[in-house]
Coordinates of C-alpha atoms in Angstrom, one line a residue:
M1 CA 41.8 13.4 26.5
K2 CA 41.5 11.4 24.4
T3 CA 44.3 11.1 20.9
L4 CA 44.0 11.5 17.7
P5 CA 43.8 7.5 16.4
A6 CA 41.3 7.6 19.6
L7 CA 39.0 10.2 18.2
L8 CA 39.5 8.7 15.1
L9 CA 37.5 5.8 15.9
S10 CA 35.0 7.4 17.4
L11 CA 34.0 9.0 14.8
G12 CA 34.6 6.2 13.4
L13 CA 31.5 3.8 14.7
L14 CA 29.4 7.2 14.8
V15 CA 29.3 7.0 10.9
S16 CA 29.5 3.7 11.1
G17 CA 26.0 3.0 13.6
L18 CA 25.0 6.0 11.5
N19 CA 25.0 4.6 7.8
A20 CA 23.8 1.2 9.8
H21 CA 20.6 3.3 10.4
A22 CA 19.9 4.7 7.2
Q23 CA 20.3 1.0 6.0
D24 CA 17.8 -1.0 7.6
A25 CA 15.8 1.8 7.5
Q26 CA 16.0 1.3 3.7
A27 CA 15.6 -1.9 3.9
D28 CA 12.4 -1.8 5.5
I29 CA 10.9 1.0 3.8
A30 CA 11.8 -1.3 0.2
R31 CA 10.3 -4.8 2.1
L32 CA 6.6 -2.3 2.4
F33 CA 7.1 -0.9 -0.9
E34 CA 7.6 -5.0 -2.4
N35 CA 4.7 -6.1 -0.5
V36 CA 2.3 -3.0 -1.2
N37 CA 3.1 -3.5 -4.8
A38 CA 2.6 -7.8 -4.6
V39 CA -1.2 -6.4 -3.5
A40 CA -1.1 -3.9 -6.2
Q41 CA -0.8 -6.9 -9.0
E42 CA -2.2 -9.3 -7.8
L43 CA -5.4 -6.6 -8.0
Q44 CA -4.2 -6.1 -11.4
Q45 CA -3.5 -10.0 -12.8
S46 CA -7.6 -10.5 -11.6
L47 CA -9.1 -8.3 -14.2
E48 CA -6.9 -9.3 -17.0
G49 CA -9.7 -11.2 -19.2
L50 CA -12.7 -9.9 -17.1
E51 CA -14.3 -8.7 -19.8
A52 CA -14.0 -11.5 -22.3
S53 CA -14.8 -13.1 -18.7
I54 CA -18.1 -11.3 -18.6
Q55 CA -19.0 -11.6 -22.2
A56 CA -18.2 -15.5 -21.9
S57 CA -20.6 -15.7 -18.8
R58 CA -24.2 -14.4 -21.1
D59 CA -26.0 -17.5 -21.0
S60 CA -24.3 -19.7 -18.3
I61 CA -26.1 -18.0 -14.6
E62 CA -22.5 -21.0 -13.8
K63 CA -20.1 -19.2 -15.5
G64 CA -21.8 -15.3 -14.3
S65 CA -21.5 -16.9 -10.8
E66 CA -17.9 -17.6 -11.8
V67 CA -16.8 -14.4 -12.5
L68 CA -18.8 -12.9 -9.8
D69 CA -17.3 -15.1 -6.7
G70 CA -13.9 -14.1 -8.1
M71 CA -14.4 -10.7 -7.9
L72 CA -15.5 -10.6 -5.0
E73 CA -12.3 -12.4 -3.4
A74 CA -10.1 -10.3 -5.9
V75 CA -11.3 -6.9 -2.9
K76 CA -11.6 -9.5 -0.3
R77 CA -8.3 -10.2 -0.5
V78 CA -7.3 -6.2 -1.3
H79 CA -9.4 -4.9 2.1
A80 CA -8.0 -8.1 4.3
N81 CA -4.3 -6.2 3.0
M82 CA -5.0 -3.0 4.0
A83 CA -7.0 -3.9 7.1
E84 CA -5.8 -3.1 10.7
D85 CA -4.6 -5.8 11.6
S86 CA -2.6 -6.7 8.3
Q87 CA 1.4 -7.1 7.8
I88 CA 1.4 -3.7 5.8
W89 CA -0.2 -1.7 7.8
Q90 CA 1.7 -3.0 11.0
D91 CA 5.2 -2.2 9.1
L92 CA 4.0 1.3 8.6
E93 CA 3.6 2.2 11.9
T94 CA 6.8 1.0 12.9
L95 CA 7.7 3.1 10.6
L96 CA 6.5 6.2 10.3
A97 CA 7.3 5.3 14.8
L98 CA 11.4 4.7 13.5
W99 CA 11.3 7.7 10.7
E100 CA 10.4 10.3 13.7
Q101 CA 12.4 8.3 16.0
R102 CA 15.4 9.4 13.5
R103 CA 13.8 13.0 12.9
Q104 CA 13.6 13.7 16.2
E105 CA 17.2 12.3 17.2
S106 CA 18.8 14.6 14.3
L107 CA 17.3 17.5 15.2
K108 CA 18.9 16.7 18.4
K109 CA 21.7 16.5 16.7
S110 CA 21.6 19.0 14.8
E111 CA 21.9 21.6 17.2
S112 CA 25.3 21.2 17.8
N113 CA 26.6 20.2 14.6
S114 CA 24.9 21.9 11.2
S115 CA 25.9 18.8 9.2
F116 CA 22.4 16.7 10.9
I117 CA 19.9 19.5 9.4
P118 CA 19.4 18.1 6.1
I119 CA 19.2 14.8 7.2
A120 CA 16.8 15.7 9.6
Q121 CA 14.5 17.0 6.8
A122 CA 14.7 13.8 4.5
W123 CA 13.3 12.0 7.8
Q124 CA 10.5 14.5 7.5
A125 CA 10.2 14.4 4.4
R126 CA 9.6 10.1 4.2
L127 CA 7.8 10.4 7.1
E128 CA 5.4 13.2 5.1
S129 CA 5.3 10.4 2.0
G130 CA 4.6 7.5 4.9
R131 CA 1.7 9.2 5.8
K132 CA 0.0 10.5 2.5
L133 CA 0.8 6.1 2.4
R134 CA -1.1 5.8 5.4
S135 CA -4.1 8.2 4.6
Q136 CA -4.2 6.0 1.4
I137 CA -4.6 2.6 2.9
S138 CA -6.9 4.4 4.9
T139 CA -9.4 5.1 2.0
E140 CA -8.8 2.3 0.2
R141 CA -9.8 0.0 3.5
A142 CA -13.0 1.4 3.9
N143 CA -13.6 1.7 -0.3
S144 CA -12.8 -2.0 -0.5
L145 CA -14.9 -2.3 2.0
A146 CA -18.0 -0.5 0.6
L147 CA -17.2 -2.7 -2.7
L148 CA -17.0 -5.4 -0.7
Q149 CA -20.9 -4.8 0.5
A150 CA -21.9 -3.3 -2.7
I151 CA -21.0 -6.6 -4.6
E152 CA -22.9 -9.5 -1.7
A153 CA -25.8 -6.7 -2.8
D154 CA -25.9 -6.6 -6.2
R155 CA -25.1 -10.6 -6.3
E156 CA -28.7 -12.3 -6.0
I157 CA -30.1 -9.5 -7.9
V158 CA -27.6 -10.0 -11.3
L159 CA -27.5 -14.1 -10.8
A160 CA -31.1 -12.6 -10.5
Y161 CA -32.0 -11.6 -14.1
Y162 CA -30.1 -15.0 -15.7
E163 CA -33.0 -16.5 -14.5
L164 CA -34.7 -14.3 -15.7
G165 CA -33.3 -14.7 -19.3
Q166 CA -32.2 -10.8 -19.0
A167 CA -28.4 -11.8 -20.2
D168 CA -27.7 -8.0 -21.4
K169 CA -28.9 -6.9 -17.0
A170 CA -27.2 -9.4 -15.9
I171 CA -24.3 -7.9 -18.4
E172 CA -24.0 -4.5 -17.4
G173 CA -24.4 -5.2 -14.0
L174 CA -21.0 -7.1 -13.7
K175 CA -19.2 -4.6 -15.7
Q176 CA -20.4 -2.3 -13.2
V177 CA -18.8 -4.3 -10.5
S178 CA -15.4 -4.7 -13.4
A179 CA -15.4 -0.5 -13.7
N180 CA -15.5 -0.8 -9.6
L181 CA -12.1 -2.9 -9.6
A182 CA -10.7 -0.7 -12.0
N183 CA -11.3 2.0 -10.1
L184 CA -9.9 0.4 -7.6
N185 CA -6.5 -1.1 -9.2
S186 CA -6.3 2.8 -10.0
N187 CA -6.1 3.7 -6.5
M188 CA -3.7 0.5 -5.8
Q189 CA -1.6 1.6 -8.2
A190 CA -1.2 5.0 -7.1
I191 CA -0.4 3.6 -3.0
V192 CA 2.6 1.6 -5.3
Q193 CA 3.9 5.0 -6.5
T194 CA 3.7 6.7 -2.9
A195 CA 5.5 3.6 -1.7
N196 CA 8.0 4.8 -4.0
E197 CA 8.8 7.7 -3.3
A198 CA 9.0 7.1 0.2
R199 CA 11.4 4.7 -0.5
Q200 CA 13.3 6.9 -3.1
I201 CA 14.0 9.3 -0.3
P202 CA 17.7 9.3 0.7
I203 CA 18.3 9.4 4.4
A204 CA 21.9 9.9 4.1
P205 CA 24.4 10.5 7.3

C-alpha cells in the first residue's frame, strides 16, 4: 500500500503528464493556425493594388501579361499549400489523429473518474472544429485548381484582345479573374477563422 507522500507524488506526475499533453496540443494547433494564416495573408497581400495594376495595363499587353502571371502565381501558391502533400494538410491529419486519441483516452478515464468527462467533450469539440477545417481546406484545394485551369484557359483570350486593341474586353477578363481571386481570399479568411476557433477551445486537465 502506498504511503500518502507516494500517492501525492503519483498524482503530481499524472497531472504533470496531462499538462504536458495539453501544452503540446496547444502548441501544435497554434503552429497550424500560424501556417494557415500566413497563406491567407500572402494571398491578401497579392490582391492589394491589383485593381490599379489592371487599369495600368490598359494599353500594354506586356503589363496585362504580368498581371495575369501574378494572379496565376498567387493561386498556385494557395493550391500548393492546400495540397494533400502540403505541410498544412499533413499537420492537420496528424492533429486530428492525436485529438481522437486524446478523446478516447479521456473517455476511458471518465469511466472511473467523472472529472474527465468535460475533458473528453473538449477534445470532441476540437475534433469537430478540425474536421470542419479539413473540409474547408479540401474544398479550397478543388476551387483553387479550377481557378488555375480557368486562368490558364482564358490567358490567350485576354492577350488576344490586347493584340486586337480591344483593351476594354481584355480588362473585363482581368477583372473577372480578380473577382475570383477575391472569392478565394474570402474563403481563405473563413479557413483562418475556423483554425482560430479550434486553437481557442481550452483543453484543461
